[in-house]
Amino acid sequence: MTSTCFDYARAHENQFLDELKAFLQIPSVSTQAEHRPDMIRAAVWLRDQLLAIGFPRAEVMPTHGHPIIYAEWLAAGPEKPTVLIYGHYDVQPPEPFELWHTPPFEPTVIGDNLFARGASDDKGQLFVHVKALEAFQQTAGAPPVNIKMLIEGEEEIGSPSLDPFIREHQDLLRADVALISDSHILGKDLPTIVYALRGMAYVEVEVTGPASDLHSGIYGGAVHNPINALCAMIAKLQDEDGRILIPGFYDKVRDLEPEERAELAKIPFDREVWLAEAGVIRDWGEPGYTIIERTMARPTLDVNGIWGGYTQPGAKTVLPAKAFAKISMRLVPDQKPGEISRLIAEYFRALAPATVTVEVRDLHGGEGAIVRRDSPEMAAAFRAYKAAFGREPILVREGGSIPVVAAFQKMLGIDTILMGFGLPDDNLHAPNEKLAVSNFHRGVQTSLHFLTNLAEL
Ligand code: BES
Ligand code: ZN
């Protein structure tokens, strides 16, 4: 007797989890050059998985950086929709190692959690769909809709090769809707669909003072210290409430409509729990906006790192030659990353005292996006979550960034369904990243329902 795809997935949960562990063992850290061979290994591993579960075509395609995996399975026929599934096989660096309770590349299940770098972001989440497709293959011979997969290895470093790849392969990637699982739901029993993402502009600032490091006793008081100068400039980027002072920064910010504010206010939110999760005693930020609004729908500016001079143990009386800072800004529709990087560079030049020189370099950027909430595909996603989680999902915006969503809108003319299976406390980009095992398995069920629903549209 042939079982349904849903039964097959339930019967093979242990196998799926073991395979995910094998994928997570490969340290595919895109930003660290010594992991280049691991990046290739991860890409080849995934391609072989896709071939093994029945994809007639799956290729590791070279780019100037880490390779992209492209696969397609167009067995459903031209009258059925085509779904473009995007994910990323690269992960953030695991450091600092000493803060991990289990080794980052030795996936470990404790209770309902699978701990490993990439468990949630994004190997575990993209693997959900791979296993759903296997269930279709094993029970029906092929998925009920046409599938294209685009899995990149540079998401965590700003996707430098992705836009050119999409532009160059517009025909190959042509689809009716995109599907991405690289975000989270609000709770294990609180399924959530993200309909908006923030964008990003990321710059590095280099301030140069004297031609070389100087003795701070001999020159201090008469030579401007570039670290002091940099801190003074950074202090002028924002007022004490977090309002950004870069001229023109808010010009394109789309205001929140009263209806949307009312919708966001309905999102379940416990202030005390939020404070405890963040590990802070009180919140901070733009007056007049709730925490939900500030983290999901307002732009931000954060100094991500600042260095220069002497930072080793003990004291050194140096007047340093240089100071550096990395600064990122989360953007909302319709702020453009290139324009915002230009505005902050101009502002730094205007703030720079005549005693130092300032260089602002653009590291990377990505646009935010808002997707349609009233499409038939969105309705299909709602029904899928309802079937797998037993509860209707709620719609939220997301503070993180997945720039490919805007790229798909612009270059392929399609919207994305952001079907997350992570949780807010998955420790993304931090020690002890995890994925709830139950979310992984429910994710497979949700994917099966979603693709089945799409085929019936
Ligand atoms: N998976 C995240 C995006 C995300 C984070 C979605 C939190 C939902 C909740 C993604 O891998 C990521 O970290 N993106 C970067 C993008 C940046 C490098 C342009 C980010 O948001 O910092
Ligand atoms: Zn991610």
XYZ file of C-alpha atoms and ligand atoms in Angstrom:
480
model
C 0.000 0.000 0.000
C 1.420 3.367 -0.934
C 1.247 5.898 1.869
C 0.715 9.610 1.512
C 3.622 12.022 1.355
C 2.608 13.214 4.840
C 2.825 9.672 6.246
C 6.128 9.038 4.508
C 7.626 12.176 6.068
C 6.371 11.201 9.517
C 7.747 7.685 9.165
C 11.165 8.987 8.114
C 11.686 11.724 10.684
C 14.755 10.048 12.190
C 16.377 9.543 8.807
C 15.704 13.192 7.865
C 17.290 14.378 11.106
C 20.385 12.198 10.611
C 20.856 13.572 7.109
C 20.509 17.130 8.354
C 23.205 16.397 10.938
C 25.547 15.240 8.165
C 24.930 18.519 6.296
C 25.549 20.547 9.467
C 28.863 18.795 10.088
C 30.400 20.574 7.092
C 31.799 23.915 8.378
C 30.623 26.049 5.439
C 31.727 29.412 6.823
C 31.634 31.740 3.821
C 33.625 34.611 5.294
C 36.710 32.575 6.300
C 39.117 31.754 3.449
C 40.360 28.557 5.123
C 36.850 27.103 4.740
C 36.794 27.404 0.934
C 37.158 23.615 0.501
C 34.310 23.108 2.991
C 32.130 25.455 0.943
C 32.696 23.256 -2.108
C 32.070 20.142 -0.013
C 28.762 21.521 1.266
C 27.653 22.518 -2.244
C 28.542 19.112 -3.685
C 26.882 17.324 -0.748
C 23.648 19.213 -1.338
C 23.735 18.697 -5.106
C 24.170 14.968 -4.550
C 21.196 14.988 -2.149
C 19.063 16.680 -4.791
C 20.117 14.166 -7.451
C 19.460 11.304 -5.021
C 15.892 12.418 -4.287
C 15.062 12.559 -7.987
C 15.989 15.971 -9.384
C 16.764 15.346 -13.067
C 19.023 18.402 -13.036
C 21.157 19.681 -10.169
C 24.380 21.580 -10.706
C 27.072 23.318 -8.723
C 27.573 26.488 -10.741
C 30.725 28.569 -10.299
C 30.646 32.280 -9.476
C 33.434 34.746 -8.699
C 32.941 33.714 -5.075
C 31.347 30.595 -3.596
C 29.358 28.402 -5.985
C 25.587 28.503 -6.416
C 23.523 25.323 -6.603
C 20.826 25.339 -9.230
C 18.396 22.470 -9.607
C 15.122 21.931 -11.423
C 12.401 19.319 -11.521
C 9.711 20.292 -13.983
C 7.687 17.086 -13.984
C 4.328 18.648 -13.085
C 3.857 20.109 -16.556
C 3.305 23.589 -17.956
C -0.240 23.937 -16.574
C 1.085 23.709 -13.008
C 2.854 26.586 -11.261
C 6.626 26.778 -10.881
C 8.058 27.453 -7.423
C 11.544 28.864 -6.983
C 12.958 27.743 -3.635
C 15.840 29.857 -2.343
C 18.142 29.099 0.569
C 21.763 29.519 1.635
C 24.251 26.801 2.552
C 26.790 29.190 4.066
C 26.865 29.914 7.782
C 28.217 32.577 10.102
C 31.585 32.011 11.807
C 31.150 29.977 15.016
C 33.506 32.095 17.146
C 33.760 32.523 20.116
C 34.092 28.735 20.473
C 34.364 28.804 24.263
C 30.763 29.996 24.588
C 29.328 26.928 22.845
C 28.030 24.185 25.155
C 28.418 21.617 22.350
C 30.862 21.925 19.410
C 29.318 24.025 16.592
C 29.978 21.446 13.872
C 29.051 18.374 15.914
C 25.255 18.604 15.723
C 23.759 17.556 19.047
C 20.138 16.965 19.999
C 19.226 17.976 23.546
C 15.523 17.662 24.302
C 13.659 19.195 21.362
C 16.646 21.222 20.172
C 19.258 20.465 17.547
C 22.354 22.540 18.325
C 24.803 23.391 15.512
C 25.961 26.382 13.509
C 23.533 26.636 10.589
C 20.821 24.532 12.282
C 18.336 27.371 11.851
C 20.215 29.799 9.572
C 19.803 28.367 7.036
C 20.838 24.773 6.384
C 18.148 23.265 8.612
C 15.422 25.423 7.152
C 16.339 24.892 3.522
C 16.646 21.136 4.183
C 12.961 21.110 5.206
C 12.016 21.526 1.542
C 14.570 18.992 0.316
C 12.975 16.372 2.543
C 9.457 17.387 1.524
C 10.469 16.853 -2.093
C 11.854 13.434 -1.191
C 8.492 12.541 0.339
C 6.732 13.483 -2.914
C 9.211 11.453 -4.937
C 8.817 8.379 -2.744
C 5.027 8.458 -2.728
C 3.972 10.066 -6.016
C 7.096 9.862 -8.147
C 7.512 13.658 -8.368
C 6.399 16.922 -6.759
C 2.914 18.202 -7.728
C 4.288 21.562 -8.918
C 7.395 22.441 -10.915
C 10.382 23.106 -8.703
C 13.474 25.231 -9.216
C 16.060 25.556 -6.456
C 18.587 28.339 -6.039
C 20.914 27.827 -3.090
C 23.725 30.315 -2.591
C 26.873 30.213 -0.475
C 27.391 33.923 0.145
C 24.290 35.113 1.969
C 26.099 35.839 5.194
C 28.632 38.036 3.388
C 26.144 40.175 1.488
C 25.507 37.923 -1.558
C 28.007 39.622 -3.924
C 27.527 37.019 -6.686
C 23.776 36.594 -6.443
C 22.368 39.640 -8.238
C 24.632 39.150 -11.285
C 23.671 35.445 -11.309
C 19.943 36.208 -11.239
C 20.314 38.892 -13.918
C 22.286 36.526 -16.140
C 19.886 33.601 -15.660
C 16.505 35.317 -15.725
C 15.027 32.755 -18.128
C 16.398 29.796 -16.236
C 14.939 31.137 -12.971
C 11.539 32.110 -14.369
C 8.867 31.051 -11.856
C 5.432 31.979 -10.543
C 6.354 32.395 -6.906
C 9.430 32.112 -4.689
C 9.602 30.235 -1.389
C 12.148 31.020 1.313
C 12.536 29.509 4.758
C 15.157 31.695 6.406
C 13.137 33.462 9.099
C 11.292 32.505 12.255
C 7.853 31.958 13.691
C 7.004 33.621 17.001
C 6.502 30.427 19.001
C 6.280 26.651 18.558
C 2.520 26.914 18.435
C 2.425 30.393 16.946
C 3.027 29.997 13.203
C 3.989 33.236 11.526
C 4.364 34.504 7.974
C 6.714 37.415 7.334
C 5.469 39.958 4.788
C 8.197 42.614 5.035
C 11.940 42.651 5.583
C 14.380 45.415 6.337
C 17.227 46.260 3.987
C 20.815 47.041 4.832
C 23.564 49.517 4.109
C 26.952 48.581 5.548
C 29.996 50.853 5.577
C 33.481 50.882 7.056
C 35.047 54.142 8.224
C 38.790 54.747 8.354
C 40.093 57.830 10.141
C 43.745 58.764 9.697
C 45.623 61.127 11.987
C 49.422 61.248 12.296
C 51.601 59.422 9.746
C 52.516 56.802 12.365
C 51.735 55.976 16.006
C 53.129 58.591 18.394
C 54.103 58.793 22.076
C 51.047 60.299 23.743
C 53.259 62.126 26.251
C 55.393 63.818 23.627
C 52.599 64.702 21.164
C 49.400 64.342 23.190
C 47.554 67.669 23.483
C 48.795 69.002 20.166
C 47.978 66.159 17.749
C 44.332 65.161 17.270
C 43.799 61.510 18.212
C 41.874 59.790 15.353
C 40.030 57.498 17.796
C 38.807 60.519 19.751
C 37.857 62.197 16.463
C 36.016 59.079 15.243
C 34.071 58.776 18.517
C 33.056 62.429 18.317
C 31.766 61.903 14.773
C 29.937 58.702 15.701
C 28.291 60.550 18.594
C 26.732 62.896 16.037
C 25.141 60.125 13.951
C 22.223 59.657 16.328
C 20.513 61.585 19.103
C 20.252 59.949 22.521
C 16.875 58.389 21.642
C 18.169 56.743 18.506
C 16.840 59.173 15.927
C 19.361 59.197 13.078
C 20.815 62.627 12.320
C 22.270 61.960 8.857
C 20.674 64.632 6.624
C 18.180 63.037 4.217
C 18.202 59.664 6.001
C 14.438 59.608 6.593
C 13.416 61.235 3.286
C 12.285 57.984 1.613
C 11.069 56.144 4.712
C 7.549 54.908 4.082
C 5.341 55.933 6.998
C 3.413 53.246 8.818
C -0.290 53.496 7.955
C -2.650 53.558 10.964
C -4.183 50.244 9.781
C -0.779 48.584 9.710
C 0.079 49.929 13.148
C -3.175 48.470 14.399
C -2.256 45.108 12.838
C 1.243 45.164 14.363
C -0.254 46.004 17.752
C -2.118 42.677 17.635
C 1.103 40.634 17.543
C 1.407 38.779 20.858
C 4.190 40.498 22.767
C 5.313 40.168 26.359
C 7.581 43.024 27.324
C 9.129 41.241 30.308
C 9.925 38.139 28.266
C 11.408 40.338 25.551
C 13.612 42.185 28.051
C 14.790 38.877 29.527
C 15.543 37.395 26.073
C 17.555 40.464 25.137
C 19.249 40.461 28.535
C 18.622 44.160 29.146
C 16.915 45.997 31.957
C 15.091 48.463 29.742
C 14.433 49.106 26.091
C 15.713 52.025 24.095
C 14.909 53.781 20.841
C 12.830 56.198 18.843
C 10.034 57.755 20.872
C 6.528 57.311 19.530
C 7.074 53.772 18.266
C 6.466 50.449 20.010
C 9.254 47.888 20.385
C 7.616 45.820 17.635
C 7.539 48.850 15.324
C 11.104 49.856 16.159
C 12.497 46.375 15.458
C 10.333 45.464 12.466
C 9.413 48.608 10.639
C 11.786 51.482 11.486
C 15.333 52.059 10.222
C 18.335 51.777 12.557
C 22.010 52.588 12.811
C 24.432 50.376 14.734
C 28.183 50.501 15.155
C 29.142 46.836 14.717
C 32.790 47.206 15.615
C 35.302 49.891 16.482
C 39.050 49.503 16.742
C 42.413 51.196 16.676
C 45.319 51.930 18.996
C 46.208 49.467 21.722
C 43.671 46.820 22.817
C 45.881 44.089 24.308
C 46.196 43.471 28.077
C 47.883 46.168 30.107
C 48.446 49.823 29.239
C 50.255 51.465 26.350
C 50.425 55.244 26.064
C 49.979 55.468 22.341
C 48.502 58.224 20.223
C 47.399 56.027 17.316
C 47.721 56.812 13.634
C 44.369 55.281 12.669
C 40.891 54.462 13.900
C 38.240 52.283 12.272
C 34.550 51.537 12.656
C 32.052 49.248 10.957
C 28.583 50.737 10.792
C 25.412 49.107 9.518
C 22.017 50.612 8.962
C 18.799 48.594 8.708
C 16.602 50.159 6.074
C 12.901 50.070 5.386
C 11.101 50.312 2.058
C 11.762 52.597 0.061
C 15.236 53.523 1.339
C 17.930 52.598 -1.205
C 21.183 51.147 0.202
C 23.436 52.951 -2.318
C 21.830 56.287 -1.545
C 22.066 55.781 2.220
C 25.760 54.801 1.979
C 26.343 57.990 -0.016
C 24.476 60.088 2.571
C 26.485 58.734 5.506
C 29.762 59.203 3.588
C 28.849 62.832 2.833
C 27.869 63.398 6.458
C 31.185 61.990 7.713
C 33.042 64.275 5.327
C 31.051 67.235 6.629
C 31.714 66.249 10.263
C 35.413 65.516 9.806
C 37.655 67.999 11.597
C 40.506 69.455 9.516
C 43.008 67.560 11.706
C 42.217 64.081 10.331
C 41.197 62.472 7.049
C 38.131 60.247 6.793
C 37.406 57.537 4.258
C 34.030 55.793 4.120
C 33.900 52.515 2.165
C 30.705 50.769 1.117
C 30.908 47.102 2.231
C 27.569 45.843 1.013
C 23.912 46.633 0.836
C 20.559 45.047 0.203
C 17.054 46.363 -0.247
C 14.160 45.735 2.075
C 10.906 44.405 0.676
C 7.191 44.148 1.242
C 5.262 41.295 -0.346
C 1.568 41.011 -1.207
C -0.595 39.719 1.589
C -3.686 39.034 -0.514
C -2.309 36.628 -3.145
C -3.608 33.078 -3.707
C -0.098 31.818 -2.853
C -0.292 33.581 0.504
C -3.668 31.954 1.112
C -2.108 28.574 0.236
C 0.653 29.222 2.783
C -1.932 30.117 5.442
C -3.767 26.858 4.883
C -0.493 24.925 4.967
C 0.538 26.294 8.366
C -2.971 25.719 9.676
C -2.822 22.074 8.599
C 0.667 21.416 10.029
C 0.586 23.521 13.212
C -3.139 23.332 13.952
C -3.374 27.073 14.079
C -3.818 29.942 11.648
C -0.540 31.873 11.194
C -0.225 35.560 11.976
C 1.391 38.113 9.675
C 4.449 40.015 10.889
C 7.220 42.182 9.528
C 10.817 41.147 10.147
C 13.753 43.236 11.274
C 16.395 41.018 9.649
C 17.319 41.199 5.989
C 16.926 38.787 3.084
C 17.843 41.027 0.144
C 17.071 38.386 -2.482
C 13.356 39.039 -1.931
C 13.666 42.504 -3.502
C 15.954 41.100 -6.204
C 13.280 38.527 -7.166
C 10.655 41.277 -7.307
C 12.788 43.482 -9.511
C 14.480 40.978 -11.798
C 11.985 38.115 -11.991
C 8.797 40.021 -11.214
C 7.718 37.547 -8.536
C 6.799 37.736 -4.878
C 8.155 35.466 -2.174
C 6.402 33.441 0.506
C 8.565 33.740 3.633
C 7.772 30.480 5.370
C 9.979 30.411 8.454
C 10.459 27.509 10.859
C 13.039 28.988 13.235
C 12.225 30.532 16.626
C 13.178 33.984 17.961
C 15.619 32.414 20.457
C 17.490 30.242 17.926
C 20.725 32.173 18.633
C 21.303 33.129 15.011
C 24.840 34.423 14.391
C 25.599 33.648 18.074
C 26.945 30.718 20.115
C 24.596 27.734 20.610
C 22.546 28.213 17.455
C 19.721 25.705 17.414
C 16.624 24.553 15.609
C 13.640 22.983 17.353
C 13.436 19.411 16.071
C 9.633 19.585 16.193
C 9.694 22.712 14.023
C 11.891 20.901 11.500
C 9.414 18.034 11.200
C 6.366 20.310 11.186
C 8.220 22.359 8.587
C 8.368 19.349 6.279
C 4.623 18.834 6.756
C 3.976 22.536 6.074
C 6.049 22.414 2.902
C 4.148 19.315 1.724
C 0.814 21.044 2.349
C 1.941 24.268 0.703
C 3.167 22.631 -2.500
C 0.053 20.438 -2.601
C -2.153 23.517 -2.149
C -0.312 25.369 -4.911
C -0.882 22.503 -7.310
C -4.624 22.803 -6.676
C -4.847 26.564 -7.245
N 18.357 34.450 8.135
C 18.886 35.778 8.257
C 17.854 36.874 8.106
C 16.894 36.890 9.248
C 17.355 37.165 10.521
C 15.569 36.642 9.045
C 16.473 37.160 11.579
C 14.705 36.624 10.089
C 15.157 36.874 11.371
C 19.963 35.979 7.204
O 20.788 34.867 7.044
C 20.835 37.130 7.636
O 21.427 37.094 8.679
N 20.895 38.138 6.807
C 21.774 39.254 7.012
C 21.752 39.987 5.703
C 22.828 40.990 5.534
C 24.190 40.334 5.528
C 22.595 41.763 4.254
C 21.282 40.126 8.143
O 20.058 40.289 8.335
O 22.131 40.634 8.886
Zn 19.947 33.203 6.888
